[in-house]
Amino acid sequence: MVIVRRAIPHYLCRRWSSNKRYLHGSGGYPNYGCHFSTDNSSKENGASAMKAKTKIPKKANVVVVGGGIIGTSVAYHLAKFGVEDVVLLERDKLTSGTTWHAAGLINTFGSLSSTSTFMRKEETGMDTGFLPVGFIELACDTDRLQYYRRVASFNRFCGIQVEELTPSEVREKFPLLAIEESNVLAGFYVPTDGRVNPYDATMALAKGARLYGATILEDTPITGITKSRTVSDESDILAALPRVTGVTLDSGETIEANVVVNCAGMWARQFGAKCGVDSIPNQAAEHYYLLTDNMPEVDPMWPVVEDSSRCTYIRPEGGGLMLGFFEWEGAAWNARNDIPHDFSFGEIEPDWERMGPYVEKAMELAPSTMNVGIKTLFCGPESFTPDNNPIVGEAPELRNYYVAAGLNSVGILTGGGTCNVILIIAPVLWMIIE
């Protein structure tokens, strides 16, 4: 059983949003404007100070579980729409799961779904310093050319400016690419797309949520939920389902709640199982990008370029280039075991042998990368679903228990719009707002 993904009428797609900014430093890793300490005593002291400063409430209208880009977006949008007593609970620090190492690509091009397109389209209104450097999707064969022309037509219908570029025009915008008429047929360019800093976007959403009255608690692990069954008539299947009534914390405390939203990212399936919800087919998988040493010829305002035939994207980063990869057959991470609860700001040992062919193909597209050193081949977990669709909606086994997870490595891009989907399909939230 999987969570039902209900179709959203086009006329309801009004207020989708995505969060925008991405700037890196010159070090071997992306500079997200924050520093992480490995000193456990400092962490414990910080946790104690946080809990001492913010008292855990006894009741809430909505409890949001997880403090990544999705959780903070849900908290922000719910509070903005008028839901009072929204509480976000994060087991460690905001962004510490997968958000902190996200590549931060913001591209509206690429979807034939009106729901997906509008989820990508608008901003939250919070200033995160988005860099509209542009995005180019390369068509390197006739099948992709035909498909991307269909996508471009649909995106234009949705109000997105898409230009079809010749190979020479693509080369003008990104001179280091080895693009000729023989290996690239066209490029599809959206000048208003770009990149974003995932940490800054998350913190902007968290700040906005607090400004609208939401409470955000870090270092507050959840152990489960409380629930009740108010109707004994088993003939009424919907009414007979148990209803969530709150969450339990590792401190032994309980927060009563009318609604719980599972935004636990790669932990969503595990947390769902603790709650009696077994319909969250969400699996962590290895996800890679490579950062080169400094390249003086790189202009940091060059666009993001993606070539799906090579399973890669390329963009300026930290004085050099970032080469990002998607695999034809990804490697699951901890498929047979639970994701460790203490995995925070963590990395996975990269598999150079498996990734070698992908790195070579990407470097063929940007040959100058073969002449510089490599700062790092970063590998971190991202969560994916079997059909590559997000898991968004009410759990079929438990009333008022919603899930927003399984964003398939585009959580930064679609995080803002995800909450709007929940708002549309969750009548209990409209009753709370009213």
CSV table of C-alpha atoms in Angstrom, one decimal:
chain,number,residue,atom,x,y,z
A,1,MET,CA,0.0,0.0,0.0
A,2,VAL,CA,1.3,3.5,-0.8
A,3,ILE,CA,0.0,6.9,0.1
A,4,VAL,CA,-2.5,8.2,-2.4
A,5,ARG,CA,-1.2,11.1,-4.4
A,6,ARG,CA,-4.3,13.0,-5.4
A,7,ALA,CA,-4.4,15.0,-8.5
A,8,ILE,CA,-4.5,18.8,-7.9
A,9,PRO,CA,-6.8,20.8,-10.2
A,10,HIS,CA,-5.0,23.3,-12.3
A,11,TYR,CA,-7.1,26.2,-11.0
A,12,LEU,CA,-6.0,25.5,-7.4
A,13,CYS,CA,-2.3,25.9,-8.3
A,14,ARG,CA,-1.9,29.5,-7.2
A,15,ARG,CA,0.7,29.8,-4.5
A,16,TRP,CA,3.5,27.3,-5.1
A,17,SER,CA,7.0,28.4,-4.0
A,18,SER,CA,10.6,27.4,-4.0
A,19,ASN,CA,13.5,28.7,-2.0
A,20,LYS,CA,16.4,30.4,-3.6
A,21,ARG,CA,20.1,30.9,-3.0
A,22,TYR,CA,23.3,29.1,-3.4
A,23,LEU,CA,26.8,30.5,-2.8
A,24,HIS,CA,29.9,28.4,-2.0
A,25,GLY,CA,33.2,29.3,-0.5
A,26,SER,CA,36.6,28.4,-1.8
A,27,GLY,CA,37.2,25.4,0.5
A,28,GLY,CA,36.9,21.7,-0.3
A,29,TYR,CA,33.3,21.6,0.7
A,30,PRO,CA,30.3,23.9,0.1
A,31,ASN,CA,30.3,26.9,2.4
A,32,TYR,CA,26.8,27.1,3.8
A,33,GLY,CA,27.5,30.0,6.1
A,34,CYS,CA,27.7,27.8,9.2
A,35,HIS,CA,30.3,25.8,11.1
A,36,PHE,CA,29.7,22.5,12.7
A,37,SER,CA,31.5,21.4,15.9
A,38,THR,CA,32.5,17.8,16.6
A,39,ASP,CA,32.9,18.5,20.3
A,40,ASN,CA,30.1,16.5,22.0
A,41,SER,CA,30.3,18.5,25.2
A,42,SER,CA,29.6,21.7,23.2
A,43,LYS,CA,26.7,20.0,21.5
A,44,GLU,CA,25.2,18.9,24.8
A,45,ASN,CA,25.7,22.3,26.3
A,46,GLY,CA,24.0,23.9,23.3
A,47,ALA,CA,21.1,21.5,23.5
A,48,SER,CA,20.7,22.3,27.2
A,49,ALA,CA,20.7,26.0,26.5
A,50,MET,CA,18.2,25.6,23.7
A,51,LYS,CA,15.8,23.6,25.9
A,52,ALA,CA,16.2,26.0,28.7
A,53,LYS,CA,15.5,28.9,26.5
A,54,THR,CA,12.4,27.4,24.7
A,55,LYS,CA,9.9,25.6,26.9
A,56,ILE,CA,8.3,22.5,25.3
A,57,PRO,CA,4.6,23.2,24.9
A,58,LYS,CA,2.0,20.9,26.2
A,59,LYS,CA,-0.4,21.3,23.2
A,60,ALA,CA,-0.1,22.2,19.5
A,61,ASN,CA,-2.4,22.4,16.6
A,62,VAL,CA,0.2,20.9,14.2
A,63,VAL,CA,3.4,19.1,15.1
A,64,VAL,CA,5.9,19.0,12.2
A,65,VAL,CA,8.6,16.3,12.6
A,66,GLY,CA,11.9,17.1,10.9
A,67,GLY,CA,13.9,20.3,10.4
A,68,GLY,CA,15.1,20.1,6.9
A,69,ILE,CA,14.0,22.2,3.9
A,70,ILE,CA,10.6,20.4,3.9
A,71,GLY,CA,9.8,20.6,7.6
A,72,THR,CA,10.7,24.3,7.8
A,73,SER,CA,8.7,25.0,4.7
A,74,VAL,CA,5.7,23.2,6.1
A,75,ALA,CA,6.0,25.1,9.4
A,76,TYR,CA,6.4,28.4,7.6
A,77,HIS,CA,3.5,28.0,5.2
A,78,LEU,CA,1.1,26.7,7.8
A,79,ALA,CA,1.9,29.6,10.1
A,80,LYS,CA,1.7,32.1,7.3
A,81,PHE,CA,-1.7,30.7,6.2
A,82,GLY,CA,-3.0,31.3,9.7
A,83,VAL,CA,-2.6,28.0,11.6
A,84,GLU,CA,-1.8,28.8,15.2
A,85,ASP,CA,0.4,26.8,17.6
A,86,VAL,CA,2.6,25.2,14.9
A,87,VAL,CA,5.5,23.3,16.5
A,88,LEU,CA,8.5,22.0,14.6
A,89,LEU,CA,10.6,19.3,16.3
A,90,GLU,CA,14.1,18.5,15.0
A,91,ARG,CA,16.1,15.6,16.6
A,92,ASP,CA,19.4,17.4,16.1
A,93,LYS,CA,20.0,20.7,14.2
A,94,LEU,CA,18.2,22.2,11.3
A,95,THR,CA,19.5,20.9,7.9
A,96,SER,CA,21.5,18.2,9.6
A,97,GLY,CA,20.0,15.3,7.7
A,98,THR,CA,20.4,15.7,3.9
A,99,THR,CA,19.5,19.4,3.4
A,100,TRP,CA,22.9,20.7,4.4
A,101,HIS,CA,24.8,19.0,1.5
A,102,ALA,CA,22.2,19.5,-1.3
A,103,ALA,CA,23.4,20.9,-4.6
A,104,GLY,CA,20.7,23.6,-4.5
A,105,LEU,CA,19.7,23.6,-8.2
A,106,ILE,CA,16.6,25.7,-8.9
A,107,ASN,CA,15.1,24.9,-12.3
A,108,THR,CA,11.5,25.3,-13.4
A,109,PHE,CA,12.2,23.5,-16.7
A,110,GLY,CA,11.7,19.8,-17.0
A,111,SER,CA,8.2,18.9,-16.0
A,112,LEU,CA,5.0,18.0,-18.0
A,113,SER,CA,3.0,18.2,-14.7
A,114,SER,CA,1.1,21.4,-13.8
A,115,THR,CA,1.4,20.5,-10.2
A,116,SER,CA,5.1,19.9,-10.3
A,117,THR,CA,5.7,23.0,-12.4
A,118,PHE,CA,3.8,25.3,-10.0
A,119,MET,CA,5.5,23.6,-7.0
A,120,ARG,CA,8.8,24.9,-8.6
A,121,LYS,CA,7.6,28.3,-9.7
A,122,GLU,CA,7.1,30.9,-7.0
A,123,GLU,CA,9.1,32.2,-4.0
A,124,THR,CA,8.4,32.3,-0.3
A,125,GLY,CA,8.9,36.1,-0.2
A,126,MET,CA,11.8,35.6,2.2
A,127,ASP,CA,15.1,37.1,1.0
A,128,THR,CA,17.7,34.3,0.6
A,129,GLY,CA,19.9,36.0,-2.1
A,130,PHE,CA,18.8,33.7,-5.0
A,131,LEU,CA,21.3,33.8,-7.9
A,132,PRO,CA,19.3,33.8,-11.2
A,133,VAL,CA,22.3,32.6,-13.3
A,134,GLY,CA,20.1,30.6,-15.6
A,135,PHE,CA,19.7,26.9,-16.4
A,136,ILE,CA,20.3,25.0,-19.6
A,137,GLU,CA,19.2,21.5,-20.4
A,138,LEU,CA,21.1,19.9,-23.3
A,139,ALA,CA,19.4,17.8,-25.9
A,140,CYS,CA,22.1,15.5,-27.3
A,141,ASP,CA,19.8,13.1,-29.4
A,142,THR,CA,16.7,13.4,-31.4
A,143,ASP,CA,14.5,11.7,-28.8
A,144,ARG,CA,15.5,14.2,-26.1
A,145,LEU,CA,15.2,17.1,-28.6
A,146,GLN,CA,11.6,16.2,-29.3
A,147,TYR,CA,10.7,15.6,-25.7
A,148,TYR,CA,12.3,18.9,-24.4
A,149,ARG,CA,10.4,20.8,-27.1
A,150,ARG,CA,7.2,19.4,-25.7
A,151,VAL,CA,8.3,20.3,-22.2
A,152,ALA,CA,9.3,23.8,-23.3
A,153,SER,CA,5.9,24.4,-24.9
A,154,PHE,CA,4.1,23.3,-21.7
A,155,ASN,CA,6.4,25.3,-19.5
A,156,ARG,CA,5.7,28.4,-21.6
A,157,PHE,CA,2.0,27.7,-21.2
A,158,CYS,CA,2.6,27.8,-17.4
A,159,GLY,CA,4.2,31.2,-17.8
A,160,ILE,CA,7.9,30.2,-17.7
A,161,GLN,CA,10.3,31.8,-20.2
A,162,VAL,CA,12.1,29.0,-22.1
A,163,GLU,CA,14.5,29.7,-25.0
A,164,GLU,CA,15.8,27.1,-27.4
A,165,LEU,CA,19.5,27.7,-28.0
A,166,THR,CA,21.8,26.5,-30.8
A,167,PRO,CA,25.0,24.7,-29.7
A,168,SER,CA,27.0,27.8,-30.4
A,169,GLU,CA,24.7,29.9,-28.3
A,170,VAL,CA,25.1,27.4,-25.4
A,171,ARG,CA,28.9,27.7,-25.8
A,172,GLU,CA,28.7,31.5,-25.6
A,173,LYS,CA,27.0,31.2,-22.2
A,174,PHE,CA,29.4,28.5,-20.9
A,175,PRO,CA,32.7,28.7,-22.9
A,176,LEU,CA,34.4,25.8,-21.2
A,177,LEU,CA,32.0,23.2,-22.5
A,178,ALA,CA,33.0,21.0,-25.5
A,179,ILE,CA,29.9,21.6,-27.4
A,180,GLU,CA,29.6,21.2,-31.1
A,181,GLU,CA,26.8,20.6,-33.6
A,182,SER,CA,28.0,16.9,-33.8
A,183,ASN,CA,27.3,16.1,-30.1
A,184,VAL,CA,24.6,18.6,-29.0
A,185,LEU,CA,21.5,19.4,-31.0
A,186,ALA,CA,20.1,22.2,-28.8
A,187,GLY,CA,20.0,23.7,-25.4
A,188,PHE,CA,16.8,24.8,-23.5
A,189,TYR,CA,17.5,27.9,-21.5
A,190,VAL,CA,15.5,29.4,-18.6
A,191,PRO,CA,17.3,32.7,-17.7
A,192,THR,CA,15.4,33.1,-14.4
A,193,ASP,CA,16.5,29.8,-13.0
A,194,GLY,CA,19.7,29.4,-11.0
A,195,ARG,CA,21.0,28.1,-7.7
A,196,VAL,CA,20.4,28.5,-4.0
A,197,ASN,CA,22.2,27.9,-0.7
A,198,PRO,CA,20.1,25.2,1.0
A,199,TYR,CA,21.2,26.2,4.5
A,200,ASP,CA,20.3,29.8,3.9
A,201,ALA,CA,17.0,28.9,2.4
A,202,THR,CA,16.1,26.7,5.3
A,203,MET,CA,17.1,29.3,7.9
A,204,ALA,CA,15.0,31.9,6.0
A,205,LEU,CA,12.0,29.6,6.2
A,206,ALA,CA,12.7,28.9,9.9
A,207,LYS,CA,12.9,32.7,10.6
A,208,GLY,CA,9.7,33.3,8.7
A,209,ALA,CA,7.9,30.5,10.5
A,210,ARG,CA,8.9,32.0,13.9
A,211,LEU,CA,7.8,35.5,12.7
A,212,TYR,CA,4.4,34.1,12.0
A,213,GLY,CA,4.2,32.5,15.5
A,214,ALA,CA,5.5,28.9,15.0
A,215,THR,CA,7.8,27.3,17.6
A,216,ILE,CA,11.0,25.5,16.4
A,217,LEU,CA,12.8,23.2,18.8
A,218,GLU,CA,16.1,21.6,17.9
A,219,ASP,CA,17.8,18.7,19.8
A,220,THR,CA,14.3,17.3,20.5
A,221,PRO,CA,14.0,13.7,19.3
A,222,ILE,CA,10.6,12.1,19.0
A,223,THR,CA,10.0,8.5,20.1
A,224,GLY,CA,6.5,8.0,18.7
A,225,ILE,CA,3.0,9.3,18.7
A,226,THR,CA,-0.2,8.9,20.7
A,227,LYS,CA,-3.5,8.0,19.0
A,228,SER,CA,-7.1,7.1,19.8
A,229,ARG,CA,-10.0,5.3,18.1
A,230,THR,CA,-13.2,7.2,18.8
A,231,VAL,CA,-15.6,5.1,16.7
A,232,SER,CA,-16.3,1.5,17.3
A,233,ASP,CA,-18.5,0.9,14.3
A,234,GLU,CA,-16.2,-1.1,12.0
A,235,SER,CA,-18.6,-0.8,9.1
A,236,ASP,CA,-17.6,2.8,8.7
A,237,ILE,CA,-14.0,2.2,7.6
A,238,LEU,CA,-12.9,5.8,7.5
A,239,ALA,CA,-14.4,6.7,10.9
A,240,ALA,CA,-13.1,3.5,12.4
A,241,LEU,CA,-9.5,4.4,11.6
A,242,PRO,CA,-7.4,5.6,14.6
A,243,ARG,CA,-6.6,9.3,14.8
A,244,VAL,CA,-3.3,10.9,15.9
A,245,THR,CA,-3.6,12.8,19.1
A,246,GLY,CA,0.0,13.8,19.8
A,247,VAL,CA,3.7,13.0,19.9
A,248,THR,CA,6.0,11.5,22.6
A,249,LEU,CA,9.5,12.8,23.2
A,250,ASP,CA,12.7,11.0,24.4
A,251,SER,CA,12.5,13.2,27.5
A,252,GLY,CA,9.3,11.4,28.5
A,253,GLU,CA,7.1,14.5,27.7
A,254,THR,CA,4.1,14.5,25.4
A,255,ILE,CA,2.7,17.2,23.2
A,256,GLU,CA,-1.0,16.9,22.3
A,257,ALA,CA,-1.6,17.7,18.7
A,258,ASN,CA,-4.5,17.7,16.2
A,259,VAL,CA,-2.3,17.0,13.2
A,260,VAL,CA,1.2,15.5,12.8
A,261,VAL,CA,3.2,16.0,9.6
A,262,ASN,CA,6.1,13.6,9.0
A,263,CYS,CA,8.8,15.5,7.3
A,264,ALA,CA,11.6,13.3,8.6
A,265,GLY,CA,13.3,12.9,5.2
A,266,MET,CA,15.3,9.7,4.9
A,267,TRP,CA,14.0,8.8,8.4
A,268,ALA,CA,10.4,9.2,7.3
A,269,ARG,CA,9.8,5.4,6.7
A,270,GLN,CA,11.3,4.5,10.1
A,271,PHE,CA,9.3,7.1,11.9
A,272,GLY,CA,6.2,6.1,10.0
A,273,ALA,CA,6.7,2.5,11.1
A,274,LYS,CA,6.9,3.6,14.8
A,275,CYS,CA,3.5,5.3,14.3
A,276,GLY,CA,1.9,2.3,12.7
A,277,VAL,CA,2.2,3.7,9.2
A,278,ASP,CA,3.8,1.3,6.8
A,279,SER,CA,2.9,3.1,3.5
A,280,ILE,CA,6.1,5.2,3.1
A,281,PRO,CA,8.3,3.6,0.4
A,282,ASN,CA,11.2,5.9,1.0
A,283,GLN,CA,14.8,4.7,0.6
A,284,ALA,CA,18.1,6.5,1.2
A,285,ALA,CA,20.6,6.2,-1.7
A,286,GLU,CA,24.1,7.5,-2.4
A,287,HIS,CA,24.3,10.8,-4.2
A,288,TYR,CA,27.5,12.4,-5.6
A,289,TYR,CA,29.1,15.6,-6.8
A,290,LEU,CA,32.7,16.5,-7.5
A,291,LEU,CA,34.4,19.8,-6.8
A,292,THR,CA,37.5,20.8,-8.7
A,293,ASP,CA,40.4,23.0,-7.7
A,294,ASN,CA,40.3,26.7,-8.6
A,295,MET,CA,40.0,27.5,-12.3
A,296,PRO,CA,40.7,31.2,-13.0
A,297,GLU,CA,38.9,31.1,-16.3
A,298,VAL,CA,35.5,30.2,-14.6
A,299,ASP,CA,32.9,33.0,-14.3
A,300,PRO,CA,30.8,32.4,-11.2
A,301,MET,CA,27.8,33.7,-13.0
A,302,TRP,CA,27.8,31.1,-15.7
A,303,PRO,CA,24.5,29.1,-15.8
A,304,VAL,CA,23.8,25.6,-14.6
A,305,VAL,CA,24.1,23.1,-17.5
A,306,GLU,CA,22.5,19.7,-17.3
A,307,ASP,CA,23.1,16.8,-19.7
A,308,SER,CA,20.8,13.9,-18.9
A,309,SER,CA,22.4,11.7,-21.5
A,310,ARG,CA,25.6,11.8,-19.4
A,311,CYS,CA,23.8,11.8,-16.1
A,312,THR,CA,25.5,15.0,-15.1
A,313,TYR,CA,25.1,18.7,-14.4
A,314,ILE,CA,27.9,21.3,-14.3
A,315,ARG,CA,28.1,24.7,-12.7
A,316,PRO,CA,30.6,27.1,-11.2
A,317,GLU,CA,31.5,26.5,-7.6
A,318,GLY,CA,34.0,27.9,-5.2
A,319,GLY,CA,36.4,29.2,-7.8
A,320,GLY,CA,36.2,26.0,-9.9
A,321,LEU,CA,33.4,23.8,-11.2
A,322,MET,CA,31.0,21.4,-9.6
A,323,LEU,CA,30.2,18.2,-11.5
A,324,GLY,CA,27.0,16.5,-10.2
A,325,PHE,CA,25.9,13.0,-11.0
A,326,PHE,CA,22.9,10.9,-11.2
A,327,GLU,CA,23.3,7.1,-11.8
A,328,TRP,CA,21.3,4.9,-14.1
A,329,GLU,CA,21.2,2.4,-11.2
A,330,GLY,CA,21.8,4.1,-7.8
A,331,ALA,CA,23.2,2.4,-4.8
A,332,ALA,CA,20.9,2.1,-1.8
A,333,TRP,CA,22.3,3.1,1.6
A,334,ASN,CA,21.3,1.1,4.7
A,335,ALA,CA,18.5,-0.7,2.8
A,336,ARG,CA,18.5,-3.6,5.3
A,337,ASN,CA,19.1,-1.5,8.4
A,338,ASP,CA,17.7,1.6,10.0
A,339,ILE,CA,19.2,4.9,9.2
A,340,PRO,CA,21.3,5.8,12.3
A,341,HIS,CA,19.5,8.3,14.5
A,342,ASP,CA,22.8,10.1,15.3
A,343,PHE,CA,23.7,10.5,11.6
A,344,SER,CA,24.1,14.3,11.4
A,345,PHE,CA,26.0,16.4,8.8
A,346,GLY,CA,27.4,13.0,7.7
A,347,GLU,CA,29.1,11.7,4.6
A,348,ILE,CA,29.4,8.3,3.0
A,349,GLU,CA,32.7,6.9,1.7
A,350,PRO,CA,32.6,7.4,-2.1
A,351,ASP,CA,32.9,4.5,-4.5
A,352,TRP,CA,35.4,5.8,-7.0
A,353,GLU,CA,35.4,2.6,-9.0
A,354,ARG,CA,31.6,2.7,-9.6
A,355,MET,CA,31.6,6.4,-10.2
A,356,GLY,CA,34.6,6.5,-12.5
A,357,PRO,CA,32.7,6.2,-15.8
A,358,TYR,CA,30.3,9.0,-14.8
A,359,VAL,CA,33.2,11.3,-13.8
A,360,GLU,CA,34.9,10.6,-17.2
A,361,LYS,CA,31.7,11.4,-19.2
A,362,ALA,CA,31.2,14.6,-17.3
A,363,MET,CA,34.8,15.6,-17.8
A,364,GLU,CA,34.5,15.0,-21.5
A,365,LEU,CA,31.8,17.7,-21.5
A,366,ALA,CA,34.2,20.1,-19.7
A,367,PRO,CA,37.7,18.9,-20.8
A,368,SER,CA,39.5,21.6,-18.9
A,369,THR,CA,38.6,19.8,-15.6
A,370,MET,CA,41.1,17.1,-16.6
A,371,ASN,CA,43.9,19.6,-16.1
A,372,VAL,CA,43.1,20.6,-12.5
A,373,GLY,CA,43.0,18.8,-9.2
A,374,ILE,CA,40.0,17.5,-7.4
A,375,LYS,CA,39.0,18.9,-4.0
A,376,THR,CA,36.6,16.2,-3.2
A,377,LEU,CA,34.2,13.6,-4.5
A,378,PHE,CA,31.4,14.1,-2.1
A,379,CYS,CA,28.9,11.3,-1.3
A,380,GLY,CA,25.9,11.9,0.9
A,381,PRO,CA,22.5,10.2,1.3
A,382,GLU,CA,19.4,11.4,-0.5
A,383,SER,CA,16.0,9.8,-0.2
A,384,PHE,CA,14.2,8.3,-3.2
A,385,THR,CA,10.9,6.6,-4.0
A,386,PRO,CA,10.3,3.6,-6.4
A,387,ASP,CA,8.3,5.6,-8.9
A,388,ASN,CA,10.3,8.9,-8.5
A,389,ASN,CA,7.2,10.7,-7.2
A,390,PRO,CA,7.0,12.4,-3.9
A,391,ILE,CA,5.1,11.0,-1.0
A,392,VAL,CA,2.7,13.7,0.0
A,393,GLY,CA,-0.7,13.3,1.7
A,394,GLU,CA,-2.6,11.7,4.6
A,395,ALA,CA,-1.6,8.2,5.7
A,396,PRO,CA,-4.3,5.7,4.8
A,397,GLU,CA,-3.8,3.9,8.2
A,398,LEU,CA,-4.0,6.9,10.5
A,399,ARG,CA,-6.2,10.0,10.3
A,400,ASN,CA,-4.7,13.5,10.6
A,401,TYR,CA,-1.2,12.0,10.1
A,402,TYR,CA,0.3,13.5,7.0
A,403,VAL,CA,3.6,12.8,5.1
A,404,ALA,CA,5.8,15.1,3.1
A,405,ALA,CA,8.9,13.1,2.2
A,406,GLY,CA,10.6,11.2,-0.7
A,407,LEU,CA,11.3,14.3,-2.8
A,408,ASN,CA,13.9,12.4,-4.9
A,409,SER,CA,16.7,14.9,-4.6
A,410,VAL,CA,14.6,17.9,-5.5
A,411,GLY,CA,13.5,18.9,-2.1
A,412,ILE,CA,15.2,22.3,-2.3
A,413,LEU,CA,13.4,23.0,-5.5
A,414,THR,CA,9.9,21.8,-4.6
A,415,GLY,CA,10.0,22.2,-0.8
A,416,GLY,CA,8.0,25.4,-0.8
A,417,GLY,CA,5.2,24.0,-3.0
A,418,THR,CA,5.0,20.8,-1.1
A,419,CYS,CA,3.2,22.4,1.8
A,420,ASN,CA,0.7,24.0,-0.5
A,421,VAL,CA,-0.3,20.5,-1.7
A,422,ILE,CA,-0.8,19.5,1.9
A,423,LEU,CA,-2.9,22.6,2.5
A,424,ILE,CA,-5.2,21.8,-0.4
A,425,ILE,CA,-5.7,18.1,0.4
A,426,ALA,CA,-6.0,18.4,4.2
A,427,PRO,CA,-9.5,19.6,5.2
A,428,VAL,CA,-8.6,19.4,8.9
A,429,LEU,CA,-6.1,22.2,8.4
A,430,TRP,CA,-8.8,24.4,6.8
A,431,MET,CA,-11.0,23.8,9.9
A,432,ILE,CA,-8.1,24.8,12.1
A,433,ILE,CA,-7.5,28.0,10.1
A,434,GLU,CA,-11.2,28.9,10.2
